[in-house]
Structure formats: C-alpha cells, structure tokens
C-alpha cells in the first residue's frame, strides 16, 4: 500500500503573517492525521515561518523550486542545503509554471517574458538529481498543454518528460521520487481532468518508470494528480488506483478546503 500525499502548493501567495495563519489553520485541522502525508509548500520567504508553525505536528514542509548547484554566484537561487536548513523535506521541481507553460494565468506574457520561467527537461533533471543527493523528496511535475492534448500528443509528451526527468537517476532512488501529473490546461482553470483519464495517465507514468527501473520500484512510487483539485472532486480522483494523492494550488489556500482534501485522502 502506498501512503497518499496531499501537497499544498501556495505559489506566490501569503506574506509571513498570512502564511502563519494558514499553516496554523492546517495544523489545527489535520496536524495529527495518520494515513496521509501532508506537505505545505509556501513561498521561500515563508518557509521558516511555516516550519515554526508545524513543529510538533505531522505536517511536512516543501519548497516550490530549487537550484542544482550547492553554492556560488547564482543570484536569486536557492540550494537544496538551504531548503534543508529551513526545515524542508520536499521540493516541487519542474512545475509547469516554472517551465513557462501556464494554464489559466499570464496569457499576456509574451514569449520573451515566459523565459523568466526557464525550466526545461534538462534543468528539471539536474534539479531532481541534486534534490535526491541532498535527501529532499522531489515532487516532479509533468503534463501536457491543451494544444498538445488536442493534437493527440498527451502520452508522448508526458512519457518524454518523465524519461528526461529521470535520465541517469539510480533505479534504487525511484521509489523516493514523487511524480505529479498536472495537465497544464487544468491548472488554476477550474477544469479538472476526468478522473478515469487522470488515472490512465498516472498509470502510463508508472509504466514508463517501470520500463526504466523495474515494475516493483514503479509500484512503490507515489504518483499524484494536480489541476483544479477541490473538495467536490477529490473523492472520485482519490478512488482511482493509480492516483496516490494531489498537488493542490487554489484549494490549498484555505485551511478548511485543504483539510477536506487531506481527510478524503486519509480515508
Ligand atoms: P490548482 O493548481 O489546484 O490551482 O489548479 C495546481 C498546481 O499548480 O499544482
């Protein structure tokens, strides 16, 4: 049995005061929940604040991004060691927004401006390896754009992203990696992916991982779904055999809705 994960990706929301209030709300509601790993991923500025708030609870801390080098002249970047020193045990890597691939927001970003969010398959691979080497659990995001889905390219895009992310990773490390299937068109749009289809793609991800490192390692890996997960659609998603939890944006910004998701996954 794989332990489910419910991870809240707060994105660029919450100053420190708001982050403390939200984290305390989550701790009060589901701080001691068993049978589900709960991960809060606040913005980097709030990591230490949230770390303080979740002390004594079972809730774990994650960052939204990291850089692969240990230190040096990389203005604005954060290393795995820095995240560990803030209390992180998880890190999101290669979120579609960091890859410059947006679902609902930022339509007015020109091609040039999108380059601010510069992750590629190659940088995701480096970040993933650096996270593993440091002992952080990476949550690696993959997923297709609406145009790619309409062109029948979903399976090829997702498989390629998984293979590229895992390139050169030791087979024994595969169970320590979490992959999140996040169809870009479902992120922040309110348009959740059909549960059976999400299950199918999560199964495809597990098969690709199995081809790389063997079926038993793939069976041990957690595969999450992300994209407009809400209290009113979580039951159907979490009931799917290939879906081991959620990576949640909007619905993680309120303690009660996030707690409802955690409780659904912990059932
Ligand atoms: P959403 O975001 O739940 O707001 O759609 C999910 C994500 O980007 O991880």
Coordinates of C-alpha atoms in Angstrom, one line a residue, residues 38-223:
X38 CA 0.6 16.3 4.3
X39 CA 3.0 18.8 2.8
X40 CA 2.9 22.6 2.7
X41 CA 4.8 24.4 0.1
X42 CA 4.8 28.1 0.9
X43 CA 6.8 30.7 -1.0
X44 CA 10.5 30.6 0.0
X45 CA 10.1 33.8 2.1
X46 CA 7.7 31.9 4.4
X47 CA 9.5 28.6 4.8
X48 CA 10.9 29.3 8.2
X49 CA 7.7 30.9 9.4
X50 CA 5.7 27.8 8.4
X51 CA 8.4 25.5 9.8
X52 CA 7.9 27.1 13.2
X53 CA 4.1 26.7 12.9
X54 CA 4.1 23.0 12.0
X55 CA 6.5 22.0 14.8
X56 CA 5.1 19.1 16.8
X57 CA 2.6 18.2 14.1
X58 CA 3.0 15.5 11.4
X59 CA 2.9 18.1 8.6
X60 CA 5.9 18.4 6.4
X61 CA 7.5 21.3 4.6
X62 CA 8.3 21.6 0.9
X63 CA 9.8 24.3 -1.3
X64 CA 8.4 25.3 -4.7
X65 CA 11.7 25.2 -6.6
X66 CA 15.5 24.9 -6.1
X67 CA 18.8 25.2 -8.0
X68 CA 21.1 22.3 -8.6
X69 CA 24.4 23.8 -7.5
X70 CA 25.5 23.7 -3.9
X71 CA 26.5 27.4 -3.7
X72 CA 28.1 30.1 -5.7
X73 CA 27.4 33.0 -8.0
X74 CA 23.8 32.2 -8.8
X75 CA 21.9 35.4 -7.8
X76 CA 18.4 34.7 -6.5
X77 CA 18.7 30.9 -6.5
X78 CA 18.4 28.6 -3.5
X79 CA 20.3 25.3 -3.0
X80 CA 19.0 22.1 -1.6
X81 CA 21.1 22.6 1.5
X82 CA 19.4 26.0 2.1
X83 CA 16.0 24.4 1.8
X84 CA 17.0 21.7 4.3
X85 CA 18.2 24.3 6.7
X86 CA 14.7 25.9 6.6
X87 CA 13.2 22.5 7.5
X88 CA 12.1 21.3 4.1
X89 CA 11.9 17.6 3.3
X90 CA 10.1 18.0 -0.1
X91 CA 10.7 20.2 -3.1
X92 CA 8.5 20.7 -6.2
X93 CA 10.5 20.5 -9.3
X94 CA 9.6 21.5 -12.9
X95 CA 6.1 22.8 -12.2
X96 CA 4.6 23.9 -15.5
X97 CA 4.6 27.5 -14.4
X98 CA 8.3 27.2 -13.8
X99 CA 8.6 25.7 -17.3
X100 CA 6.8 28.8 -18.7
X101 CA 3.7 26.7 -19.5
X102 CA 0.6 28.3 -18.0
X103 CA -2.9 27.1 -17.7
X104 CA -5.1 29.9 -16.5
X105 CA -3.0 32.9 -15.8
X106 CA -0.4 35.1 -17.6
X107 CA -1.9 34.9 -21.1
X108 CA -0.4 38.4 -21.6
X109 CA 3.1 37.1 -21.0
X110 CA 4.9 37.3 -24.3
X111 CA 7.3 34.5 -25.4
X112 CA 10.2 36.6 -24.2
X113 CA 8.7 37.2 -20.7
X114 CA 7.9 33.5 -20.4
X115 CA 11.6 32.9 -20.4
X116 CA 11.7 34.3 -16.9
X117 CA 10.2 30.8 -16.0
X118 CA 13.0 29.0 -17.6
X119 CA 12.9 25.3 -16.5
X120 CA 13.5 22.7 -19.3
X121 CA 13.7 19.0 -19.2
X122 CA 17.4 19.3 -18.7
X123 CA 17.2 21.7 -15.8
X124 CA 14.5 19.5 -14.2
X125 CA 16.8 16.5 -14.5
X126 CA 19.7 18.4 -12.8
X127 CA 17.4 19.7 -10.0
X128 CA 15.9 16.3 -9.4
X129 CA 19.4 14.7 -9.0
X130 CA 20.6 17.4 -6.7
X131 CA 17.4 17.1 -4.6
X132 CA 17.9 13.3 -4.2
X133 CA 21.6 13.7 -3.4
X134 CA 20.7 16.1 -0.6
X135 CA 18.0 13.9 0.8
X136 CA 15.0 16.0 -0.3
X137 CA 12.0 14.2 -1.7
X138 CA 11.3 15.7 -5.2
X139 CA 7.8 16.2 -6.5
X140 CA 8.4 16.3 -10.2
X141 CA 5.7 17.8 -12.3
X142 CA 4.8 16.7 -15.8
X143 CA 1.8 17.4 -18.1
X144 CA 0.6 18.5 -21.5
X145 CA -0.8 21.8 -22.8
X146 CA -4.3 21.9 -24.2
X147 CA -2.9 22.2 -27.7
X148 CA -0.8 19.0 -27.1
X149 CA -3.8 17.1 -25.8
X150 CA -6.0 18.2 -28.8
X151 CA -3.2 17.0 -31.1
X152 CA -3.2 13.6 -29.5
X153 CA 0.2 14.1 -28.0
X154 CA -0.6 13.7 -24.3
X155 CA 1.1 10.3 -23.9
X156 CA 4.2 11.2 -25.9
X157 CA 4.7 14.5 -24.0
X158 CA 4.2 13.0 -20.6
X159 CA 6.3 10.0 -21.3
X160 CA 9.1 12.1 -22.7
X161 CA 9.0 14.5 -19.7
X162 CA 9.2 11.5 -17.3
X163 CA 12.1 9.9 -19.1
X164 CA 14.0 13.2 -19.4
X165 CA 13.5 14.0 -15.7
X166 CA 14.7 10.6 -14.6
X167 CA 17.6 10.3 -17.0
X168 CA 20.6 8.9 -15.2
X169 CA 18.8 8.5 -11.9
X170 CA 19.8 5.3 -10.0
X171 CA 17.0 2.8 -10.2
X172 CA 17.1 2.3 -6.4
X173 CA 16.2 6.0 -6.0
X174 CA 13.0 5.8 -8.0
X175 CA 10.7 4.9 -5.0
X176 CA 11.9 8.1 -3.3
X177 CA 10.6 10.3 -6.1
X178 CA 7.1 11.6 -6.4
X179 CA 5.7 12.4 -9.8
X180 CA 2.7 14.7 -10.2
X181 CA 0.7 14.5 -13.4
X182 CA -0.6 18.0 -13.9
X183 CA -2.3 18.7 -17.2
X184 CA -1.5 22.3 -17.8
X185 CA -5.0 23.2 -19.1
X186 CA -6.4 22.0 -15.7
X187 CA -4.2 24.2 -13.5
X188 CA -6.0 27.1 -12.0
X189 CA -8.7 26.9 -14.6
X190 CA -11.4 25.0 -12.6
X191 CA -11.4 22.5 -15.3
X192 CA -10.4 19.2 -13.6
X193 CA -9.2 16.3 -15.7
X194 CA -11.7 13.5 -15.9
X195 CA -10.8 11.1 -13.1
X196 CA -10.6 8.0 -15.3
X197 CA -8.3 9.9 -17.8
X198 CA -6.1 11.2 -14.9
X199 CA -5.9 7.6 -13.7
X200 CA -4.9 6.4 -17.1
X201 CA -2.1 8.9 -17.5
X202 CA -0.9 8.3 -13.9
X203 CA -0.8 4.6 -14.9
X204 CA 1.2 5.4 -18.0
X205 CA 3.7 7.3 -15.9
X206 CA 4.1 4.3 -13.6
X207 CA 4.6 2.1 -16.7
X208 CA 7.3 4.4 -18.0
X209 CA 9.0 4.3 -14.6
X210 CA 8.7 0.5 -14.6
X211 CA 10.4 0.3 -18.0
X212 CA 13.2 2.4 -16.6
X213 CA 13.7 0.8 -13.2
X214 CA 11.5 -2.3 -12.9
X215 CA 7.9 -2.8 -12.0
X216 CA 8.4 -3.2 -8.3
X217 CA 10.1 0.1 -7.9
X218 CA 7.4 1.8 -10.0
X219 CA 4.8 0.2 -7.8
X220 CA 6.4 1.8 -4.8
X221 CA 6.5 5.3 -6.3
X222 CA 3.7 7.8 -5.5
X223 CA 2.1 9.4 -8.5

